[in-house]
mmCIF file of C-alpha atoms and ligand atoms in Angstrom:
data_model
loop_
_atom_site.group_PDB
_atom_site.id
_atom_site.type_symbol
_atom_site.label_atom_id
_atom_site.label_comp_id
_atom_site.label_asym_id
_atom_site.label_seq_id
_atom_site.Cartn_x
_atom_site.Cartn_y
_atom_site.Cartn_z
ATOM 1 C CA UNK A 1079 76.396 207.054 143.023
ATOM 2 C CA UNK A 1080 75.585 204.418 140.389
ATOM 3 C CA UNK A 1081 73.475 201.459 141.567
ATOM 4 C CA UNK A 1082 75.661 198.515 142.598
ATOM 5 C CA UNK A 1083 73.044 196.330 144.175
ATOM 6 C CA UNK A 1084 69.670 196.128 142.433
ATOM 7 C CA UNK A 1085 66.337 195.316 144.023
ATOM 8 C CA UNK A 1086 65.635 192.164 141.987
ATOM 9 C CA UNK A 1087 67.988 191.510 139.051
ATOM 10 C CA UNK A 1088 67.670 188.553 136.629
ATOM 11 C CA UNK A 1089 69.544 185.415 137.624
ATOM 12 C CA UNK A 1090 70.199 182.910 134.851
ATOM 13 C CA UNK A 1091 71.059 179.247 135.250
ATOM 14 C CA UNK A 1092 73.200 177.128 132.933
ATOM 15 C CA UNK A 1093 70.735 175.890 130.283
ATOM 16 C CA UNK A 1094 68.948 179.052 129.215
ATOM 17 C CA UNK A 1095 71.642 179.885 126.638
ATOM 18 C CA UNK A 1096 71.541 176.365 125.233
ATOM 19 C CA UNK A 1097 67.772 176.510 124.595
ATOM 20 C CA UNK A 1098 68.072 179.955 123.020
ATOM 21 C CA UNK A 1099 70.982 178.749 120.848
ATOM 22 C CA UNK A 1100 68.841 175.815 119.690
ATOM 23 C CA UNK A 1101 66.298 178.351 118.464
ATOM 24 C CA UNK A 1102 69.053 180.046 116.455
ATOM 25 C CA UNK A 1103 70.538 176.829 115.142
ATOM 26 C CA UNK A 1104 67.186 175.524 113.917
ATOM 27 C CA UNK A 1105 66.262 179.033 112.652
ATOM 28 C CA UNK A 1106 63.180 178.872 114.913
ATOM 29 C CA UNK A 1107 63.122 182.603 115.420
ATOM 30 C CA UNK A 1108 59.476 182.627 114.336
ATOM 31 C CA UNK A 1109 57.023 183.224 117.173
ATOM 32 C CA UNK A 1110 55.941 179.633 117.839
ATOM 33 C CA UNK A 1111 58.145 176.597 118.063
ATOM 34 C CA UNK A 1112 59.625 173.819 120.204
ATOM 35 C CA UNK A 1113 60.775 176.076 123.074
ATOM 36 C CA UNK A 1114 57.244 177.364 123.554
ATOM 37 C CA UNK A 1115 55.972 173.794 123.880
ATOM 38 C CA UNK A 1116 58.883 172.860 126.132
ATOM 39 C CA UNK A 1117 58.333 175.832 128.444
ATOM 40 C CA UNK A 1118 54.597 175.116 128.667
ATOM 41 C CA UNK A 1119 55.298 171.465 129.403
ATOM 42 C CA UNK A 1120 57.692 172.376 132.178
ATOM 43 C CA UNK A 1121 55.101 174.721 133.734
ATOM 44 C CA UNK A 1122 52.481 172.012 133.356
ATOM 45 C CA UNK A 1123 54.780 169.525 135.136
ATOM 46 C CA UNK A 1124 55.397 172.058 137.900
ATOM 47 C CA UNK A 1125 51.633 172.131 138.523
ATOM 48 C CA UNK A 1126 51.504 168.281 138.438
ATOM 49 C CA UNK A 1127 49.681 168.543 135.093
ATOM 50 C CA UNK A 1128 46.534 169.743 136.883
ATOM 51 C CA UNK A 1129 46.630 173.070 135.020
ATOM 52 C CA UNK A 1130 46.852 173.944 131.366
ATOM 53 C CA UNK A 1131 49.133 176.782 130.406
ATOM 54 C CA UNK A 1132 49.641 179.321 127.585
ATOM 55 C CA UNK A 1133 52.824 181.393 127.606
ATOM 56 C CA UNK A 1134 52.292 184.946 126.498
ATOM 57 C CA UNK A 1135 54.150 188.201 125.863
ATOM 58 C CA UNK A 1136 53.519 189.524 129.421
ATOM 59 C CA UNK A 1137 51.620 189.051 132.650
ATOM 60 C CA UNK A 1138 49.588 192.110 131.724
ATOM 61 C CA UNK A 1139 48.520 190.411 128.481
ATOM 62 C CA UNK A 1140 47.549 187.347 130.489
ATOM 63 C CA UNK A 1141 45.285 189.412 132.788
ATOM 64 C CA UNK A 1142 43.738 191.122 129.771
ATOM 65 C CA UNK A 1143 42.906 187.775 128.168
ATOM 66 C CA UNK A 1144 41.702 186.295 131.488
ATOM 67 C CA UNK A 1145 39.182 189.125 131.894
ATOM 68 C CA UNK A 1146 38.068 188.772 128.294
ATOM 69 C CA UNK A 1147 37.634 184.980 128.641
ATOM 70 C CA UNK A 1148 35.463 185.545 131.722
ATOM 71 C CA UNK A 1149 33.195 187.816 129.642
ATOM 72 C CA UNK A 1150 34.200 191.155 131.149
ATOM 73 C CA UNK A 1151 33.081 193.894 128.826
ATOM 74 C CA UNK A 1152 32.241 197.582 128.537
ATOM 75 C CA UNK A 1153 30.574 199.049 131.646
ATOM 76 C CA UNK A 1154 31.109 196.010 133.871
ATOM 77 C CA UNK A 1155 32.464 196.293 137.428
ATOM 78 C CA UNK A 1156 35.522 194.264 138.407
ATOM 79 C CA UNK A 1157 36.615 194.020 142.045
ATOM 80 C CA UNK A 1158 40.393 194.395 142.223
ATOM 81 C CA UNK A 1159 42.897 194.317 145.051
ATOM 82 C CA UNK A 1160 44.061 197.915 145.597
ATOM 83 C CA UNK A 1161 47.461 197.064 147.103
ATOM 84 C CA UNK A 1162 49.287 195.890 143.945
ATOM 85 C CA UNK A 1163 51.148 196.915 140.857
ATOM 86 C CA UNK A 1164 49.133 198.854 138.255
ATOM 87 C CA UNK A 1165 49.196 195.907 135.858
ATOM 88 C CA UNK A 1166 46.625 194.079 137.990
ATOM 89 C CA UNK A 1167 44.094 196.840 137.283
ATOM 90 C CA UNK A 1168 45.013 198.421 133.947
ATOM 91 C CA UNK A 1169 43.678 195.591 131.710
ATOM 92 C CA UNK A 1170 40.206 196.054 133.337
ATOM 93 C CA UNK A 1171 40.132 199.485 131.744
ATOM 94 C CA UNK A 1172 41.320 198.133 128.358
ATOM 95 C CA UNK A 1173 37.937 196.429 128.158
ATOM 96 C CA UNK A 1174 36.011 199.568 129.132
ATOM 97 C CA UNK A 1175 35.149 198.027 132.521
ATOM 98 C CA UNK A 1176 35.477 199.759 135.906
ATOM 99 C CA UNK A 1177 37.949 198.582 138.511
ATOM 100 C CA UNK A 1178 36.527 198.920 142.046
ATOM 101 C CA UNK A 1179 39.403 198.848 144.550
ATOM 102 C CA UNK A 1180 39.407 196.716 147.652
ATOM 103 C CA UNK A 1181 41.883 197.317 150.492
ATOM 104 C CA UNK A 1182 43.938 194.648 152.264
ATOM 105 C CA UNK A 1183 43.907 192.693 155.518
ATOM 106 C CA UNK A 1184 46.969 192.804 157.745
ATOM 107 C CA UNK A 1185 47.996 189.139 157.807
ATOM 108 C CA UNK A 1186 48.878 188.570 154.156
ATOM 109 C CA UNK A 1187 48.569 192.215 152.901
ATOM 110 C CA UNK A 1188 46.160 190.978 150.250
ATOM 111 C CA UNK A 1189 42.490 191.601 149.410
ATOM 112 C CA UNK A 1190 40.309 191.860 152.517
ATOM 113 C CA UNK A 1191 37.499 189.229 152.550
ATOM 114 C CA UNK A 1192 35.248 191.532 154.576
ATOM 115 C CA UNK A 1193 35.610 194.527 152.262
ATOM 116 C CA UNK A 1194 35.273 192.282 149.204
ATOM 117 C CA UNK A 1195 31.968 190.984 150.490
ATOM 118 C CA UNK A 1196 30.754 194.508 151.316
ATOM 119 C CA UNK A 1197 31.530 195.573 147.772
ATOM 120 C CA UNK A 1198 29.750 192.586 146.282
ATOM 121 C CA UNK A 1199 26.665 193.154 148.429
ATOM 122 C CA UNK A 1200 26.520 196.850 147.533
ATOM 123 C CA UNK A 1201 26.721 195.989 143.845
ATOM 124 C CA UNK A 1202 23.940 193.417 144.120
ATOM 125 C CA UNK A 1203 21.720 195.998 145.969
ATOM 126 C CA UNK A 1204 22.259 198.407 143.100
ATOM 127 C CA UNK A 1205 21.312 195.688 140.629
ATOM 128 C CA UNK A 1206 24.865 195.456 139.251
ATOM 129 C CA UNK A 1207 26.773 192.356 140.310
ATOM 130 C CA UNK A 1208 30.516 192.514 139.715
ATOM 131 C CA UNK A 1209 31.757 190.430 136.791
ATOM 132 C CA UNK A 1210 35.057 189.221 138.225
ATOM 133 C CA UNK A 1211 37.475 189.440 141.177
ATOM 134 C CA UNK A 1212 41.211 190.054 140.824
ATOM 135 C CA UNK A 1213 43.118 188.860 143.907
ATOM 136 C CA UNK A 1214 46.911 189.140 144.128
ATOM 137 C CA UNK A 1215 49.561 187.078 145.917
ATOM 138 C CA UNK A 1216 51.580 190.169 146.749
ATOM 139 C CA UNK A 1217 55.326 189.862 147.209
ATOM 140 C CA UNK A 1218 54.798 186.115 146.925
ATOM 141 C CA UNK A 1219 52.386 185.751 149.885
ATOM 142 C CA UNK A 1220 49.197 183.836 149.013
ATOM 143 C CA UNK A 1221 45.986 185.748 149.694
ATOM 144 C CA UNK A 1222 43.341 184.384 152.113
ATOM 145 C CA UNK A 1223 42.641 181.498 149.780
ATOM 146 C CA UNK A 1224 39.837 179.802 151.706
ATOM 147 C CA UNK A 1225 37.915 182.978 152.447
ATOM 148 C CA UNK A 1226 38.254 184.517 148.975
ATOM 149 C CA UNK A 1227 37.447 181.338 147.042
ATOM 150 C CA UNK A 1228 34.402 180.810 149.317
ATOM 151 C CA UNK A 1229 33.144 184.318 148.501
ATOM 152 C CA UNK A 1230 33.769 183.765 144.787
ATOM 153 C CA UNK A 1231 31.703 180.577 144.956
ATOM 154 C CA UNK A 1232 28.957 181.983 147.240
ATOM 155 C CA UNK A 1233 28.232 184.822 144.830
ATOM 156 C CA UNK A 1234 29.202 182.957 141.680
ATOM 157 C CA UNK A 1235 31.737 185.600 140.620
ATOM 158 C CA UNK A 1236 34.816 184.174 138.931
ATOM 159 C CA UNK A 1237 38.235 184.726 140.486
ATOM 160 C CA UNK A 1238 41.435 185.677 138.675
ATOM 161 C CA UNK A 1239 44.571 184.903 140.708
ATOM 162 C CA UNK A 1240 47.276 187.429 139.885
ATOM 163 C CA UNK A 1241 50.226 185.246 140.818
ATOM 164 C CA UNK A 1242 52.774 187.373 138.923
ATOM 165 C CA UNK A 1243 54.926 187.610 142.047
ATOM 166 C CA UNK A 1244 54.194 184.190 143.542
ATOM 167 C CA UNK A 1245 55.502 181.435 141.317
ATOM 168 C CA UNK A 1246 56.806 178.825 143.797
ATOM 169 C CA UNK A 1247 54.537 179.919 146.652
ATOM 170 C CA UNK A 1248 51.842 177.687 148.036
ATOM 171 C CA UNK A 1249 48.957 177.501 150.484
ATOM 172 C CA UNK A 1250 48.327 174.180 152.311
ATOM 173 C CA UNK A 1251 50.625 172.552 149.740
ATOM 174 C CA UNK A 1252 48.608 173.751 146.738
ATOM 175 C CA UNK A 1253 50.592 176.019 144.455
ATOM 176 C CA UNK A 1254 49.811 179.635 143.786
ATOM 177 C CA UNK A 1255 48.464 180.211 140.304
ATOM 178 C CA UNK A 1256 45.850 177.464 140.734
ATOM 179 C CA UNK A 1257 43.310 179.119 143.049
ATOM 180 C CA UNK A 1258 41.100 180.980 140.601
ATOM 181 C CA UNK A 1259 39.151 180.100 137.440
ATOM 182 C CA UNK A 1260 42.243 181.598 135.790
ATOM 183 C CA UNK A 1261 45.708 182.233 137.208
ATOM 184 C CA UNK A 1262 48.395 184.412 135.706
ATOM 185 C CA UNK A 1263 52.189 184.506 136.000
ATOM 186 C CA UNK A 1264 54.785 187.085 134.963
ATOM 187 C CA UNK A 1265 58.307 186.507 133.703
ATOM 188 C CA UNK A 1266 59.265 190.171 133.659
ATOM 189 C CA UNK A 1267 62.931 190.916 134.285
ATOM 190 C CA UNK A 1268 62.459 191.583 137.997
ATOM 191 C CA UNK A 1269 60.360 188.510 138.848
ATOM 192 C CA UNK A 1270 61.569 185.319 140.556
ATOM 193 C CA UNK A 1271 62.297 183.791 137.129
ATOM 194 C CA UNK A 1272 62.361 185.725 133.916
ATOM 195 C CA UNK A 1273 62.227 185.492 130.127
ATOM 196 C CA UNK A 1274 63.250 189.191 130.030
ATOM 197 C CA UNK A 1275 59.576 189.842 129.321
ATOM 198 C CA UNK A 1276 56.682 187.379 129.353
ATOM 199 C CA UNK A 1277 53.763 185.885 131.187
ATOM 200 C CA UNK A 1278 51.466 182.889 131.341
ATOM 201 C CA UNK A 1279 47.778 182.162 131.669
ATOM 202 C CA UNK A 1280 46.808 179.065 133.688
ATOM 203 C CA UNK A 1281 43.532 177.234 134.018
ATOM 204 C CA UNK A 1282 42.115 173.824 134.898
ATOM 205 C CA UNK A 1283 39.754 174.158 131.959
ATOM 206 C CA UNK A 1284 41.633 173.235 128.771
ATOM 207 C CA UNK A 1285 39.030 175.052 126.636
ATOM 208 C CA UNK A 1286 39.827 178.374 128.356
ATOM 209 C CA UNK A 1287 43.533 177.962 127.622
ATOM 210 C CA UNK A 1288 42.895 176.994 124.012
ATOM 211 C CA UNK A 1289 40.663 180.037 123.660
ATOM 212 C CA UNK A 1290 43.417 182.176 125.191
ATOM 213 C CA UNK A 1291 45.918 180.877 122.611
ATOM 214 C CA UNK A 1292 43.404 181.626 119.846
ATOM 215 C CA UNK A 1293 42.888 185.208 121.068
ATOM 216 C CA UNK A 1294 46.660 185.637 121.609
ATOM 217 C CA UNK A 1295 47.410 184.718 117.983
ATOM 218 C CA UNK A 1296 45.106 187.249 116.255
ATOM 219 C CA UNK A 1297 41.982 185.032 116.583
ATOM 220 C CA UNK A 1298 42.588 183.357 113.274
ATOM 221 C CA UNK A 1299 39.908 180.943 112.082
ATOM 222 C CA UNK A 1300 40.808 177.540 110.603
ATOM 223 C CA UNK A 1301 41.166 178.323 106.894
ATOM 224 C CA UNK A 1302 43.954 178.405 104.311
ATOM 225 C CA UNK A 1303 43.479 182.162 103.980
ATOM 226 C CA UNK A 1304 43.453 184.679 106.838
ATOM 227 C CA UNK A 1305 39.969 184.793 108.252
ATOM 228 C CA UNK A 1306 38.773 186.276 111.552
ATOM 229 C CA UNK A 1307 35.397 186.053 113.305
ATOM 230 C CA UNK A 1308 36.447 188.058 116.350
ATOM 231 C CA UNK A 1309 39.065 190.603 117.425
ATOM 232 C CA UNK A 1310 42.380 189.071 118.429
ATOM 233 C CA UNK A 1311 45.681 190.137 119.937
ATOM 234 C CA UNK A 1312 49.341 189.550 119.255
ATOM 235 C CA UNK A 1313 50.163 188.235 122.734
ATOM 236 C CA UNK A 1314 51.977 184.920 122.223
ATOM 237 C CA UNK A 1315 55.482 184.445 123.650
ATOM 238 C CA UNK A 1316 58.259 184.069 121.101
ATOM 239 C CA UNK A 1317 60.192 180.831 120.716
ATOM 240 C CA UNK A 1318 63.464 182.605 121.529
ATOM 241 C CA UNK A 1319 62.256 183.943 124.891
ATOM 242 C CA UNK A 1320 60.542 180.664 125.756
ATOM 243 C CA UNK A 1321 64.010 179.105 125.612
ATOM 244 C CA UNK A 1322 65.075 181.336 128.486
ATOM 245 C CA UNK A 1323 61.902 180.340 130.328
ATOM 246 C CA UNK A 1324 62.517 176.623 129.847
ATOM 247 C CA UNK A 1325 65.983 176.997 131.403
ATOM 248 C CA UNK A 1326 64.658 179.150 134.237
ATOM 249 C CA UNK A 1327 62.049 176.539 135.218
ATOM 250 C CA UNK A 1328 64.934 174.146 135.901
ATOM 251 C CA UNK A 1329 66.338 176.488 138.580
ATOM 252 C CA UNK A 1330 63.064 177.783 140.045
ATOM 253 C CA UNK A 1331 63.331 175.749 143.230
ATOM 254 C CA UNK A 1332 66.864 177.144 143.885
ATOM 255 C CA UNK A 1333 65.599 180.676 143.262
ATOM 256 C CA UNK A 1334 62.815 180.255 145.793
ATOM 257 C CA UNK A 1335 65.290 178.889 148.292
ATOM 258 C CA UNK A 1336 67.677 181.828 147.809
ATOM 259 C CA UNK A 1337 64.906 184.431 148.149
ATOM 260 C CA UNK A 1338 63.662 182.836 151.334
ATOM 261 C CA UNK A 1339 67.221 182.762 152.631
ATOM 262 C CA UNK A 1340 67.426 186.520 152.030
ATOM 263 C CA UNK A 1341 64.263 187.071 154.057
ATOM 264 C CA UNK A 1342 65.483 184.944 156.958
ATOM 265 C CA UNK A 1343 68.827 186.693 156.913
ATOM 266 C CA UNK A 1344 67.347 190.197 157.086
ATOM 267 C CA UNK A 1345 64.818 189.209 159.705
ATOM 268 C CA UNK A 1346 67.368 187.533 161.951
ATOM 269 C CA UNK A 1347 69.995 190.288 161.567
ATOM 270 C CA UNK A 1348 67.515 193.092 162.373
ATOM 271 C CA UNK A 1349 65.497 191.335 165.087
ATOM 272 C CA UNK A 1350 66.950 193.406 167.908
ATOM 273 C CA UNK A 1351 65.768 196.700 166.357
ATOM 274 C CA UNK A 1352 62.355 197.509 167.783
ATOM 275 C CA UNK A 1353 61.449 200.029 165.078
ATOM 276 C CA UNK A 1354 61.755 197.384 162.347
ATOM 277 C CA UNK A 1355 59.446 194.419 161.788
ATOM 278 C CA UNK A 1356 58.670 191.720 159.218
ATOM 279 C CA UNK A 1357 55.502 189.823 158.464
ATOM 280 C CA UNK A 1358 55.569 186.080 159.117
ATOM 281 C CA UNK A 1359 53.778 183.424 157.133
ATOM 282 C CA UNK A 1360 50.448 182.494 158.742
ATOM 283 C CA UNK A 1361 49.921 178.771 159.377
ATOM 284 C CA UNK A 1362 49.718 176.875 156.084
ATOM 285 C CA UNK A 1363 51.230 179.704 154.049
ATOM 286 C CA UNK A 1364 54.458 179.374 152.107
ATOM 287 C CA UNK A 1365 55.739 182.518 150.376
ATOM 288 C CA UNK A 1366 58.496 182.502 147.752
ATOM 289 C CA UNK A 1367 59.567 185.801 149.439
ATOM 290 C CA UNK A 1368 59.969 187.374 146.030
ATOM 291 C CA UNK A 1369 60.864 190.654 147.720
ATOM 292 C CA UNK A 1370 61.789 191.009 151.373
ATOM 293 C CA UNK A 1371 59.693 193.861 152.806
ATOM 294 C CA UNK A 1372 60.444 195.513 156.164
ATOM 295 C CA UNK A 1373 58.123 197.764 158.108
ATOM 296 C CA UNK A 1374 59.438 200.726 160.062
ATOM 297 C CA UNK A 1375 57.785 202.779 162.797
ATOM 298 C CA UNK A 1376 57.274 205.821 160.554
ATOM 299 C CA UNK A 1377 57.504 207.289 157.081
ATOM 300 C CA UNK A 1378 60.569 209.273 158.210
ATOM 301 C CA UNK A 1379 62.508 206.195 159.344
ATOM 302 C CA UNK A 1380 61.619 204.432 156.106
ATOM 303 C CA UNK A 1381 62.879 207.347 154.020
ATOM 304 C CA UNK A 1382 66.096 207.634 156.064
ATOM 305 C CA UNK A 1383 66.876 203.981 155.402
ATOM 306 C CA UNK A 1384 65.995 204.223 151.722
ATOM 307 C CA UNK A 1385 68.116 207.319 151.059
ATOM 308 C CA UNK A 1386 71.098 206.052 153.065
ATOM 309 C CA UNK A 1387 71.054 202.840 151.067
ATOM 310 C CA UNK A 1388 70.752 204.779 147.782
ATOM 311 C CA UNK A 1389 73.738 206.937 148.695
ATOM 312 C CA UNK A 1390 75.785 203.720 148.865
ATOM 313 C CA UNK A 1391 74.498 202.487 145.489
ATOM 314 C CA UNK A 1392 71.948 200.120 146.985
ATOM 315 C CA UNK A 1393 68.464 200.068 145.465
ATOM 316 C CA UNK A 1394 65.442 199.679 147.729
ATOM 317 C CA UNK A 1395 61.854 200.842 147.151
ATOM 318 C CA UNK A 1396 58.715 201.778 149.043
ATOM 319 C CA UNK A 1397 55.954 199.144 148.936
ATOM 320 C CA UNK A 1398 53.439 199.409 146.104
ATOM 321 C CA UNK A 1399 51.404 202.592 146.146
ATOM 322 C CA UNK A 1400 47.779 201.388 146.423
ATOM 323 C CA UNK A 1401 45.651 201.831 143.304
ATOM 324 C CA UNK A 1402 42.993 203.813 145.205
ATOM 325 C CA UNK A 1403 45.681 206.425 145.901
ATOM 326 C CA UNK A 1404 46.887 206.644 142.286
ATOM 327 C CA UNK A 1405 46.029 209.854 140.394
ATOM 328 C CA UNK A 1406 44.823 207.844 137.372
ATOM 329 C CA UNK A 1407 42.241 205.983 139.513
ATOM 330 C CA UNK A 1408 41.222 208.913 141.769
ATOM 331 C CA UNK A 1409 37.587 208.774 140.548
ATOM 332 C CA UNK A 1410 37.177 205.007 140.959
ATOM 333 C CA UNK A 1411 35.010 203.448 143.636
ATOM 334 C CA UNK A 1412 36.925 202.022 146.595
ATOM 335 C CA UNK A 1413 36.484 200.084 149.836
ATOM 336 C CA UNK A 1414 39.269 201.097 152.181
ATOM 337 C CA UNK A 1415 40.316 200.443 155.763
ATOM 338 C CA UNK A 1416 43.700 202.226 155.897
ATOM 339 C CA UNK A 1417 45.812 199.013 155.856
ATOM 340 C CA UNK A 1418 47.527 199.461 152.474
ATOM 341 C CA UNK A 1419 48.009 203.212 152.888
ATOM 342 C CA UNK A 1420 49.823 202.538 156.187
ATOM 343 C CA UNK A 1421 51.967 199.785 154.624
ATOM 344 C CA UNK A 1422 52.815 202.104 151.730
ATOM 345 C CA UNK A 1423 53.940 204.807 154.174
ATOM 346 C CA UNK A 1424 56.089 202.608 156.408
ATOM 347 C CA UNK A 1425 57.237 199.757 154.234
ATOM 348 C CA UNK A 1426 60.397 199.203 152.214
ATOM 349 C CA UNK A 1427 61.405 196.478 149.782
ATOM 350 C CA UNK A 1428 65.025 195.483 150.306
ATOM 351 C CA UNK A 1429 67.422 194.067 147.686
ATOM 352 C CA UNK A 1430 66.097 190.556 147.207
ATOM 353 C CA UNK A 1431 67.848 189.045 144.187
ATOM 354 C CA UNK A 1432 68.577 185.300 144.301
ATOM 355 C CA UNK A 1433 72.178 186.099 143.325
ATOM 356 C CA UNK A 1434 72.866 188.280 146.395
ATOM 357 C CA UNK A 1435 75.949 187.233 148.276
ATOM 358 C CA UNK A 1436 76.230 186.971 152.040
ATOM 359 C CA UNK A 1437 78.801 189.813 152.123
ATOM 360 C CA UNK A 1438 76.307 192.088 150.359
ATOM 361 C CA UNK A 1439 73.521 191.152 152.762
ATOM 362 C CA UNK A 1440 75.862 191.905 155.675
ATOM 363 C CA UNK A 1441 76.671 195.333 154.199
ATOM 364 C CA UNK A 1442 73.010 196.208 153.693
ATOM 365 C CA UNK A 1443 72.064 195.155 157.229
ATOM 366 C CA UNK A 1444 74.965 197.121 158.723
ATOM 367 C CA UNK A 1445 73.881 200.232 156.825
ATOM 368 C CA UNK A 1446 70.333 199.868 158.114
ATOM 369 C CA UNK A 1447 71.578 199.401 161.688
ATOM 370 C CA UNK A 1448 73.789 202.473 161.369
ATOM 371 C CA UNK A 1449 70.853 204.529 160.082
ATOM 372 C CA UNK A 1450 68.818 203.650 163.165
HETATM 373 C C1 LIG B 228 54.714 192.187 137.337
HETATM 374 C C2 LIG B 228 53.275 192.170 137.733
HETATM 375 C C3 LIG B 228 52.279 192.093 136.751
HETATM 376 C C4 LIG B 228 52.485 192.280 135.288
HETATM 377 O O1 LIG B 228 53.351 191.419 134.678
HETATM 378 P P1 LIG B 228 54.203 191.905 133.356
HETATM 379 O O2 LIG B 228 54.739 190.622 132.889
HETATM 380 O O3 LIG B 228 55.198 192.892 133.795
HETATM 381 O O4 LIG B 228 53.192 192.480 132.390
HETATM 382 C C5 LIG B 228 50.965 192.009 137.193
HETATM 383 N N1 LIG B 228 50.658 191.957 138.496
HETATM 384 C C6 LIG B 228 51.601 192.035 139.443
HETATM 385 C C7 LIG B 228 51.165 191.980 140.859
HETATM 386 C C8 LIG B 228 52.957 192.178 139.100
HETATM 387 O O5 LIG B 228 53.857 192.293 140.064
#
């Protein structure tokens, strides 16, 4: 059965094509250009101009540059949320540093403040203080902002907020992406808004963002010839793709609204089924509900729902497999409490696209009810 309903497909508004066409009409197919500036200005406006922004080729590139800007280098330890997509952790290894994985707490499913502090203390006792913390707003839910930023400040270890899934989310009315020294966004095809592929690096410190742009454009010195005093990357977003991003920023609020509507629909329609549950927003938390995740009573129930949906051409997916359970990171240090492993076993991401129609939601819910 071919897939008819995808987990999180792109959803374009009406102006994306116009901005891309402008790039064609002005022959601005070169990497930099007016759409890059326009997209960055729109992101800046979204953050009330309290953050500076560099749009890049991917969220992964943004994390790589963030770590580099914070001085992470060969042999360093970086404390990273375990329950996440591999792109939160992979760039740590690009720099020859070691990710140490930290399990989650149950309220937001993000990095556990207690385990994070244990890991920091252990490192200090061994004479090796971690160089950075990577905390994630998973599925759009902000992490324990107050606790985690307090720990970051107490130990003077900089925080990177991986907000790849959380554009449009906020905590106590402050937007996700702004809680660390550096925040990152992703505009991959499955995210809440997309440029087909892309990302952004955000920081209050303008110098950090300027340095990021320098590193993202091959670290070219000011000179008429090509001269380089350090190693750079080719990580800048192209002017064509930035046109899509500029259009997508104009519909972001609508996309958040639609994703939250999906969540409320699923939750309400399945509330009478005792073997299914959803996680609510704690007080002060606002999630963009990028993906609606349900929890079942067992691995078997989860798999029954997933395969029955698939047989009808409906894509769903288990929650992220924690990094400390991944073969590639099997030798890495970890601080675990069983929370993310349990979520991985019992959780399922449901179709969550902002273009889902009510009839499709009804079909999905009926199939789940029939399964149980
Ligand atoms: C998507 C994602 C990334 C990586 O973003 P790309 O733009 O795909 O490189 C990083 N972290 C998390 C949590 C993500 O979901």
